[in-house]
Amino acid sequence: MAVDGATLGRRLRERDTAAAPAALNLIEDRSPAGREQAAALLGEVSPGALGGEAPAHLIGVTGPPGAGKSSLLSALVDLWRGRDRTVAVLAVDPSSKRSGGSLLGDRARIDHDPADDGILIRSTAAGTRLGGLAPPTREATQALAAAFDLVVVETVGVGQSETDVEDVSDTVAVVVQPGSGDTLQFLKAGIMEVPDVLVVTKADQGGTALRARRDLAGALGALGCPETPVLAVSSLPPPTGVEELVEALEAHRSRLDVRAVRLRARRMAALADFTAEHGERALRALGGRRAAEAYLADQDPTLDASALGGRLEQRARSSA
Amino acid sequence: MSEHRLPEPDRPWVMRTYAGHSSARESNELYRRNLEKGQTGLSVAFDLPTQTGYDPDHELARGEVGKVGVSIAHKGDMQTLLGGIPLDQMNTSMTINATAAWLLGLYMAVAEENGVDPGRLQGTTQNDIIKEFLSRGTYAFPPAPSMRLIRDMIAFTVDAVPKWNPINVCSYHLQEAGATPVQEIAYSLSTAQAVLDEVRSRVPEDTFPRVFGRISFFVNAGIRFVEEHAKLRALGELWEQLGRERYGVEDPRYLRLRYGVQVNSLGLTESQPENNVIRIVLEALAVTLGRNARARAIQLPAWNEALGLPRPWDQQWSLRIQQILAYETDLLEYPDIFEGSKVMKGLVEELVEGARAEMAVVAEHGGAVEAVDYMKTQLVESHRARIAAIESGEQKVIGQNAFTSTEPSPLREGEDAGIMTVDPGVERAQIEAVETWRSERDAAAVAAALEELTTAARDDSVNVMPATLAAARAGATTGEWAAALREVFGEYRAPTGVSGAAAAPDGAALAELREKVERVSTALGRRIKILVGKPGLDGHSNGAEQIAVRARDAGMDVVYEGIRLSPARIAQAAVQEGVHVVGLSILSGSHRELIPTVLHQLDEAGANVPVVVGGIIPPADEIALLEAGVARVYTPKDFEISRIMGDVVDLVADRYGVAAEAA
């Protein structure tokens, strides 16, 4: 298939949301020709090409199955679209280990108008790599951030995959339902990193939701993060707490040094990809993790992660 | 008096035919002809817009008006439907769930207009929403307000319409969705328990035994008819126990299991369809043989259900089965013929034990409402196992996977190819009729009644039935009633149950298929991605679910959104998800309208992907769909899902110009 990655990248840069599905197809393409075109696409939406970081707010939404993530997203999407902000949702599902196949059903639960081209929902399988996120998710986020106002990465899990979500998000929101003690335990035990925003769903359940909110706030206080917002929302009509959540997400973003966070994330991702692809031995050939990090810190800060990965490979080849 | 003969033969059960199509007028004519033929009760089939609360002119009603039943949009339609039928003598069963309160309101309003005291009305509203979430798909509101509607109806009818069965707890659709006998018993009893728990606090204590006595069941009977009979005895035993132990009911009149039945459609085949008559007879025996667990009312499917919609003659044939059983055989002359049978006793004990254990699991999940996800997953899994057994030949289906050589069937040779087609002009006529109705009624009175309904719905302590009845009297429409409640209650999508389904056991066929999927995926650059969609209002999702699960097991990425999708939404999903192929499933007969619309929308959206279609699709329609641009059509005779999957992979390879076979 002759798909021109650079053209798709330019269209995204011009905020043509209709180019997004084809761009995502290309990013998922693992064939050599596909990878080449995808690199061209990503080059067109790199900070260098954009003249700075993409203005989109990248939000990670994660939580255990059944916590109400999708209903919450419906309410969020509704509110954002009401304010004329374009939204892309990447819903990441775990895939079947044995067959490699997967069942992706999340888009059904996010209410939206099919005629509205300001909303894109894309389901993707987590694939076989350890950790929570599909390998191309980061690239997809980067591409979508050029065209949409908000890019939401939705993942399932508590405790393990948050670090991955963190790598692709400016703001991470963890969603829990009342009465599930796991998150509380994970937080207390330090298994789970403290998220930027905690959301307790099903606030319509009254007492249990209040209790959950209080317990989480207490745990955060004990961990020295009393300022982390804990919000209660109900997605049942009429939804409550959603505006407050949007404010909390925006407040977090406004306090953030976006450039520094994303630059660090790009470097970490380049290193992780390099190691996953070539192994620890190749890393040692670069002089070890620390040396590789120092090398990355010297590179042009407007390069995207795959370009940085390319630099690492070049260096590994020349030092071999 | 002898111990092995009754002094007087028993009176036969109520004989019905599940019927209704097109308009109220045509259905009324059909009902009157059926009553003339000796049918003793009515069983009203409503079309999907009526069942899900949409008027004929709603976008989602497109292609579905008058298809699987009659369109009833207001009390005028109901009046026409029941014209010339004495309501104080008739026993009417209505297969209606999400909108049950509304249809009962219309039925009562018409009775009043005809001078019949609603207190004398007899009949049943199906009203079992949990099985709609699990299997049948005609729900409208989220679980909690849905349960509240059921509760309000029960609390209302127990005094206002005391001979009405306000709910018919259904195990029927669970079997159609693949349930084993144990699951059927356990899930339907758990549902009844959830309903009773909900009502208990809303009626005076001394009324509650009567409430218990008004709960009836609607069951299924499959081809393993001995075990199926045992299932009904087990259900009766557990029901009585539940009444005594959990609810303290003592009066034996209220403790006796009352059930109606429609026998199995899932096992009816498209291949050699004449064999289905024999299956239906045997299944009818399952629910009539033993007097202690005999059905109160029976309706039988028609031999040609896997081919398309049955004609009046096909339904007459099924009514004759009932009449021969009741009037020609000696079935009704004896006491219970299984009393003292060691085999029957043992079978019943097995089932009672199994069902108790499964009910305990449902209870652990917090009861039937909370356990919908769990039960759905179990059903998808049972159905998967059943299909696998048929595919492998372990479970024999005569004419389909065994003894398949056959003479051509003369039953399909007529001009109509042995099925009925609904005139597509019905939809247009119904739309015009509802528009006329709206323009001629007292608009202010309707607006006030709907306002009243909204107020009642907002307050959980108010019963919605009086406001519903007032809206029916005022001339509100089905769509208006449901829209008012949707506004207050919100909408809902039931779980699809597919993600929890176990992977298919590895076999040579599956391994080969996976290899092919890997090969084609590698050539494509990314994993084959398929969208499985159900356009329209049809909620029969079992087929789509099994296709989705198998596609996953074959190694594809599968986007499955569940039921009730507009063509626009399917097209949008195909584009946004970047799928290689779209599979659509329709069983409601609306394929001729909906599939071309989906194709058109895909074109508009710029999605150049092949579309395959599965469902109950007559040969003439198959040709039309292929001409409209559908790549493949699969019908019930294509029961080997792995073969369908292989075919779809070939199609994808061909369309995208990559090799499907190893070099």
CSV table of N, CA, C and O in Angstrom, one decimal, chain B residues 64-133:
chain,number,residue,atom,x,y,z
B,64,GLU,N,-37.0,-1.7,10.7
B,64,GLU,CA,-37.5,-2.7,11.7
B,64,GLU,C,-39.0,-2.6,11.9
B,64,GLU,O,-39.6,-3.4,12.6
B,65,VAL,N,-39.7,-1.6,11.4
B,65,VAL,CA,-41.1,-1.4,11.7
B,65,VAL,C,-41.9,-2.6,11.1
B,65,VAL,O,-41.9,-2.9,9.9
B,66,GLY,N,-42.7,-3.2,12.0
B,66,GLY,CA,-43.5,-4.3,11.6
B,66,GLY,C,-42.8,-5.6,11.2
B,66,GLY,O,-43.4,-6.5,10.7
B,67,LYS,N,-41.5,-5.7,11.5
B,67,LYS,CA,-40.7,-6.8,11.0
B,67,LYS,C,-40.9,-8.1,11.9
B,67,LYS,O,-41.5,-9.1,11.5
B,68,VAL,N,-40.5,-8.1,13.1
B,68,VAL,CA,-40.6,-9.3,13.9
B,68,VAL,C,-41.8,-9.3,14.8
B,68,VAL,O,-42.1,-10.2,15.6
B,69,GLY,N,-42.7,-8.3,14.6
B,69,GLY,CA,-43.9,-8.3,15.3
B,69,GLY,C,-44.7,-7.1,14.9
B,69,GLY,O,-44.3,-6.4,13.9
B,70,VAL,N,-45.8,-6.8,15.6
B,70,VAL,CA,-46.6,-5.7,15.2
B,70,VAL,C,-46.2,-4.4,15.8
B,70,VAL,O,-45.6,-4.3,16.9
B,71,SER,N,-46.4,-3.3,15.1
B,71,SER,CA,-46.0,-2.0,15.5
B,71,SER,C,-47.2,-1.3,16.3
B,71,SER,O,-48.3,-1.2,15.7
B,72,ILE,N,-46.9,-1.0,17.6
B,72,ILE,CA,-48.0,-0.4,18.4
B,72,ILE,C,-47.5,0.9,18.9
B,72,ILE,O,-46.6,0.9,19.9
B,73,ALA,N,-47.9,2.0,18.4
B,73,ALA,CA,-47.4,3.3,18.8
B,73,ALA,C,-48.2,4.1,19.8
B,73,ALA,O,-47.8,5.0,20.4
B,74,HIS,N,-49.5,3.7,19.9
B,74,HIS,CA,-50.4,4.4,20.8
B,74,HIS,C,-51.7,3.6,21.0
B,74,HIS,O,-51.9,2.5,20.4
B,75,LYS,N,-52.6,4.1,21.8
B,75,LYS,CA,-53.8,3.3,22.2
B,75,LYS,C,-54.7,3.1,21.0
B,75,LYS,O,-55.4,2.1,20.9
B,76,GLY,N,-54.6,3.9,19.9
B,76,GLY,CA,-55.4,3.7,18.7
B,76,GLY,C,-54.9,2.4,18.0
B,76,GLY,O,-55.8,1.6,17.6
B,77,ASP,N,-53.6,2.2,18.0
B,77,ASP,CA,-53.1,0.9,17.4
B,77,ASP,C,-53.6,-0.3,18.3
B,77,ASP,O,-53.9,-1.3,17.7
B,78,MET,N,-53.5,-0.1,19.6
B,78,MET,CA,-53.9,-1.2,20.5
B,78,MET,C,-55.4,-1.5,20.3
B,78,MET,O,-55.8,-2.7,20.3
B,79,GLN,N,-56.2,-0.5,20.1
B,79,GLN,CA,-57.6,-0.7,19.9
B,79,GLN,C,-57.8,-1.5,18.6
B,79,GLN,O,-58.6,-2.5,18.6
B,80,THR,N,-57.1,-1.2,17.6
B,80,THR,CA,-57.3,-1.9,16.3
B,80,THR,C,-56.8,-3.4,16.5
B,80,THR,O,-57.4,-4.3,16.0
B,81,LEU,N,-55.7,-3.5,17.2
B,81,LEU,CA,-55.1,-4.8,17.4
B,81,LEU,C,-56.1,-5.8,18.0
B,81,LEU,O,-56.1,-7.0,17.7
B,82,LEU,N,-56.9,-5.2,19.0
B,82,LEU,CA,-57.7,-6.1,19.8
B,82,LEU,C,-59.2,-6.1,19.3
B,82,LEU,O,-60.1,-6.6,20.0
B,83,GLY,N,-59.4,-5.4,18.2
B,83,GLY,CA,-60.8,-5.2,17.7
B,83,GLY,C,-61.5,-6.6,17.6
B,83,GLY,O,-61.0,-7.6,17.1
B,84,GLY,N,-62.8,-6.6,18.1
B,84,GLY,CA,-63.6,-7.8,18.0
B,84,GLY,C,-63.2,-9.0,18.9
B,84,GLY,O,-63.7,-10.1,18.8
B,85,ILE,N,-62.2,-8.7,19.8
B,85,ILE,CA,-61.8,-9.8,20.7
B,85,ILE,C,-62.3,-9.4,22.1
B,85,ILE,O,-62.0,-8.4,22.6
B,86,PRO,N,-63.1,-10.3,22.7
B,86,PRO,CA,-63.6,-10.0,24.1
B,86,PRO,C,-62.5,-10.0,25.1
B,86,PRO,O,-62.1,-11.1,25.5
B,87,LEU,N,-62.1,-8.9,25.6
B,87,LEU,CA,-61.0,-8.8,26.5
B,87,LEU,C,-61.3,-9.4,27.9
B,87,LEU,O,-60.3,-9.8,28.6
B,88,ASP,N,-62.5,-9.4,28.3
B,88,ASP,CA,-62.8,-10.0,29.6
B,88,ASP,C,-62.7,-11.5,29.6
B,88,ASP,O,-62.7,-12.1,30.6
B,89,GLN,N,-62.7,-12.1,28.4
B,89,GLN,CA,-62.5,-13.5,28.3
B,89,GLN,C,-61.2,-14.0,27.8
B,89,GLN,O,-60.8,-15.2,27.9
B,90,MET,N,-60.5,-13.1,27.2
B,90,MET,CA,-59.2,-13.5,26.5
B,90,MET,C,-58.1,-13.5,27.6
B,90,MET,O,-58.0,-12.8,28.5
B,91,ASN,N,-57.1,-14.5,27.3
B,91,ASN,CA,-55.9,-14.5,28.1
B,91,ASN,C,-54.7,-14.1,27.1
B,91,ASN,O,-54.4,-14.9,26.2
B,92,THR,N,-54.2,-12.9,27.4
B,92,THR,CA,-53.3,-12.4,26.4
B,92,THR,C,-51.9,-12.3,27.0
B,92,THR,O,-51.6,-11.7,28.0
B,93,SER,N,-50.9,-12.9,26.3
B,93,SER,CA,-49.5,-12.8,26.7
B,93,SER,C,-48.8,-11.8,25.8
B,93,SER,O,-48.9,-11.9,24.6
B,94,MET,N,-48.1,-10.9,26.4
B,94,MET,CA,-47.4,-9.9,25.6
B,94,MET,C,-45.9,-10.1,25.8
B,94,MET,O,-45.4,-9.9,27.0
B,95,THR,N,-45.2,-10.3,24.8
B,95,THR,CA,-43.7,-10.4,24.9
B,95,THR,C,-43.2,-9.0,24.8
B,95,THR,O,-42.9,-8.4,23.8
B,96,ILE,N,-43.1,-8.4,26.0
B,96,ILE,CA,-42.7,-7.0,26.1
B,96,ILE,C,-42.0,-6.8,27.4
B,96,ILE,O,-42.4,-7.3,28.4
B,97,ASN,N,-40.9,-6.1,27.4
B,97,ASN,CA,-40.1,-6.0,28.6
B,97,ASN,C,-39.7,-4.5,29.0
B,97,ASN,O,-40.4,-4.0,29.9
B,98,ALA,N,-38.8,-3.9,28.3
B,98,ALA,CA,-38.5,-2.5,28.7
B,98,ALA,C,-39.7,-1.6,28.7
B,98,ALA,O,-39.8,-0.7,29.6
B,99,THR,N,-40.6,-1.8,27.8
B,99,THR,CA,-41.7,-1.0,27.7
B,99,THR,C,-43.0,-1.7,28.2
B,99,THR,O,-44.1,-1.3,27.8
B,100,ALA,N,-42.8,-2.7,29.0
B,100,ALA,CA,-44.0,-3.5,29.5
B,100,ALA,C,-45.0,-2.6,30.2
B,100,ALA,O,-46.2,-2.7,30.0
B,101,ALA,N,-44.6,-1.7,31.1
B,101,ALA,CA,-45.5,-0.8,31.8
B,101,ALA,C,-46.4,-0.1,30.8
B,101,ALA,O,-47.6,0.1,31.0
B,102,TRP,N,-45.8,0.4,29.8
B,102,TRP,CA,-46.5,1.2,28.8
B,102,TRP,C,-47.5,0.4,28.0
B,102,TRP,O,-48.7,0.7,27.9
B,103,LEU,N,-47.1,-0.8,27.6
B,103,LEU,CA,-48.1,-1.7,26.8
B,103,LEU,C,-49.2,-2.1,27.7
B,103,LEU,O,-50.3,-2.3,27.3
B,104,LEU,N,-48.9,-2.4,29.0
B,104,LEU,CA,-50.0,-2.7,29.9
B,104,LEU,C,-50.9,-1.5,30.0
B,104,LEU,O,-52.2,-1.7,30.0
B,105,GLY,N,-50.3,-0.4,30.1
B,105,GLY,CA,-51.2,0.9,30.2
B,105,GLY,C,-52.1,1.0,29.0
B,105,GLY,O,-53.3,1.3,29.1
B,106,LEU,N,-51.5,0.7,27.8
B,106,LEU,CA,-52.4,0.8,26.6
B,106,LEU,C,-53.5,-0.3,26.6
B,106,LEU,O,-54.6,0.0,26.2
B,107,TYR,N,-53.1,-1.5,27.0
B,107,TYR,CA,-54.1,-2.6,27.1
B,107,TYR,C,-55.2,-2.2,28.0
B,107,TYR,O,-56.4,-2.4,27.8
B,108,MET,N,-54.9,-1.6,29.2
B,108,MET,CA,-55.9,-1.2,30.2
B,108,MET,C,-56.8,-0.1,29.6
B,108,MET,O,-58.0,-0.1,29.8
B,109,ALA,N,-56.1,0.9,29.0
B,109,ALA,CA,-56.8,2.0,28.4
B,109,ALA,C,-57.9,1.6,27.4
B,109,ALA,O,-59.0,2.0,27.4
B,110,VAL,N,-57.5,0.6,26.6
B,110,VAL,CA,-58.4,0.1,25.6
B,110,VAL,C,-59.5,-0.7,26.2
B,110,VAL,O,-60.7,-0.6,25.8
B,111,ALA,N,-59.2,-1.5,27.3
B,111,ALA,CA,-60.3,-2.2,28.0
B,111,ALA,C,-61.3,-1.2,28.5
B,111,ALA,O,-62.5,-1.4,28.4
B,112,GLU,N,-60.8,-0.2,29.1
B,112,GLU,CA,-61.7,0.9,29.7
B,112,GLU,C,-62.6,1.4,28.6
B,112,GLU,O,-63.8,1.5,28.8
B,113,GLU,N,-62.0,1.8,27.4
B,113,GLU,CA,-62.8,2.3,26.4
B,113,GLU,C,-63.8,1.3,25.9
B,113,GLU,O,-64.9,1.7,25.4
B,114,ASN,N,-63.5,0.0,26.0
B,114,ASN,CA,-64.5,-1.0,25.5
B,114,ASN,C,-65.5,-1.4,26.6
B,114,ASN,O,-66.2,-2.4,26.5
B,115,GLY,N,-65.4,-0.7,27.7
B,115,GLY,CA,-66.3,-1.0,28.8
B,115,GLY,C,-66.0,-2.3,29.6
B,115,GLY,O,-66.8,-2.8,30.3
B,116,VAL,N,-64.7,-2.7,29.6
B,116,VAL,CA,-64.3,-3.8,30.3
B,116,VAL,C,-63.5,-3.3,31.6
B,116,VAL,O,-62.6,-2.5,31.4
B,117,ASP,N,-63.9,-3.8,32.7
B,117,ASP,CA,-63.2,-3.5,34.0
B,117,ASP,C,-61.8,-4.0,33.9
B,117,ASP,O,-61.6,-5.3,33.8
B,118,PRO,N,-60.7,-3.2,34.0
B,118,PRO,CA,-59.4,-3.7,34.0
B,118,PRO,C,-59.1,-4.8,35.1
B,118,PRO,O,-58.3,-5.6,34.9
B,119,GLY,N,-59.9,-4.7,36.1
B,119,GLY,CA,-59.8,-5.7,37.2
B,119,GLY,C,-60.0,-7.2,36.7
B,119,GLY,O,-59.7,-8.1,37.3
B,120,ARG,N,-60.7,-7.3,35.5
B,120,ARG,CA,-61.0,-8.6,35.0
B,120,ARG,C,-60.0,-9.1,34.0
B,120,ARG,O,-60.2,-10.2,33.4
B,121,LEU,N,-59.1,-8.3,33.6
B,121,LEU,CA,-58.1,-8.6,32.6
B,121,LEU,C,-57.2,-9.8,33.0
B,121,LEU,O,-56.8,-9.8,34.1
B,122,GLN,N,-57.0,-10.7,32.0
B,122,GLN,CA,-56.1,-11.8,32.3
B,122,GLN,C,-55.0,-11.9,31.3
B,122,GLN,O,-55.3,-11.7,30.1
B,123,GLY,N,-53.8,-12.1,31.7
B,123,GLY,CA,-52.7,-12.2,30.8
B,123,GLY,C,-51.4,-12.0,31.4
B,123,GLY,O,-51.3,-12.1,32.7
B,124,THR,N,-50.4,-11.8,30.6
B,124,THR,CA,-49.0,-11.7,31.1
B,124,THR,C,-48.2,-10.7,30.3
B,124,THR,O,-48.4,-10.6,29.1
B,125,THR,N,-47.5,-9.9,31.0
B,125,THR,CA,-46.4,-9.1,30.4
B,125,THR,C,-45.1,-9.7,30.7
B,125,THR,O,-44.8,-10.1,31.9
B,126,GLN,N,-44.2,-9.9,29.7
B,126,GLN,CA,-43.0,-10.7,30.0
B,126,GLN,C,-42.1,-10.0,31.1
B,126,GLN,O,-41.8,-10.6,32.1
B,127,ASN,N,-41.7,-8.8,30.8
B,127,ASN,CA,-41.2,-7.9,31.8
B,127,ASN,C,-40.0,-8.4,32.6
B,127,ASN,O,-39.8,-8.1,33.8
B,128,ASP,N,-39.2,-9.3,32.0
B,128,ASP,CA,-38.0,-9.8,32.6
B,128,ASP,C,-36.8,-9.1,32.0
B,128,ASP,O,-36.3,-9.5,31.0
B,129,ILE,N,-36.3,-8.0,32.6
B,129,ILE,CA,-35.3,-7.2,32.0
B,129,ILE,C,-33.9,-7.8,32.1
B,129,ILE,O,-33.0,-7.6,31.3
B,130,ILE,N,-33.7,-8.7,33.1
B,130,ILE,CA,-32.4,-9.2,33.3
B,130,ILE,C,-32.0,-10.1,32.1
B,130,ILE,O,-30.9,-10.1,31.6
B,131,LYS,N,-33.0,-10.9,31.7
B,131,LYS,CA,-32.6,-11.8,30.5
B,131,LYS,C,-32.5,-10.9,29.2
B,131,LYS,O,-31.9,-11.4,28.3
B,132,GLU,N,-33.0,-9.7,29.2
B,132,GLU,CA,-32.8,-8.8,28.1
B,132,GLU,C,-31.3,-8.4,28.1
B,132,GLU,O,-30.7,-8.3,27.0
B,133,PHE,N,-30.8,-8.1,29.3
B,133,PHE,CA,-29.4,-7.7,29.4
B,133,PHE,C,-28.5,-8.9,29.0
B,133,PHE,O,-27.5,-8.8,28.4
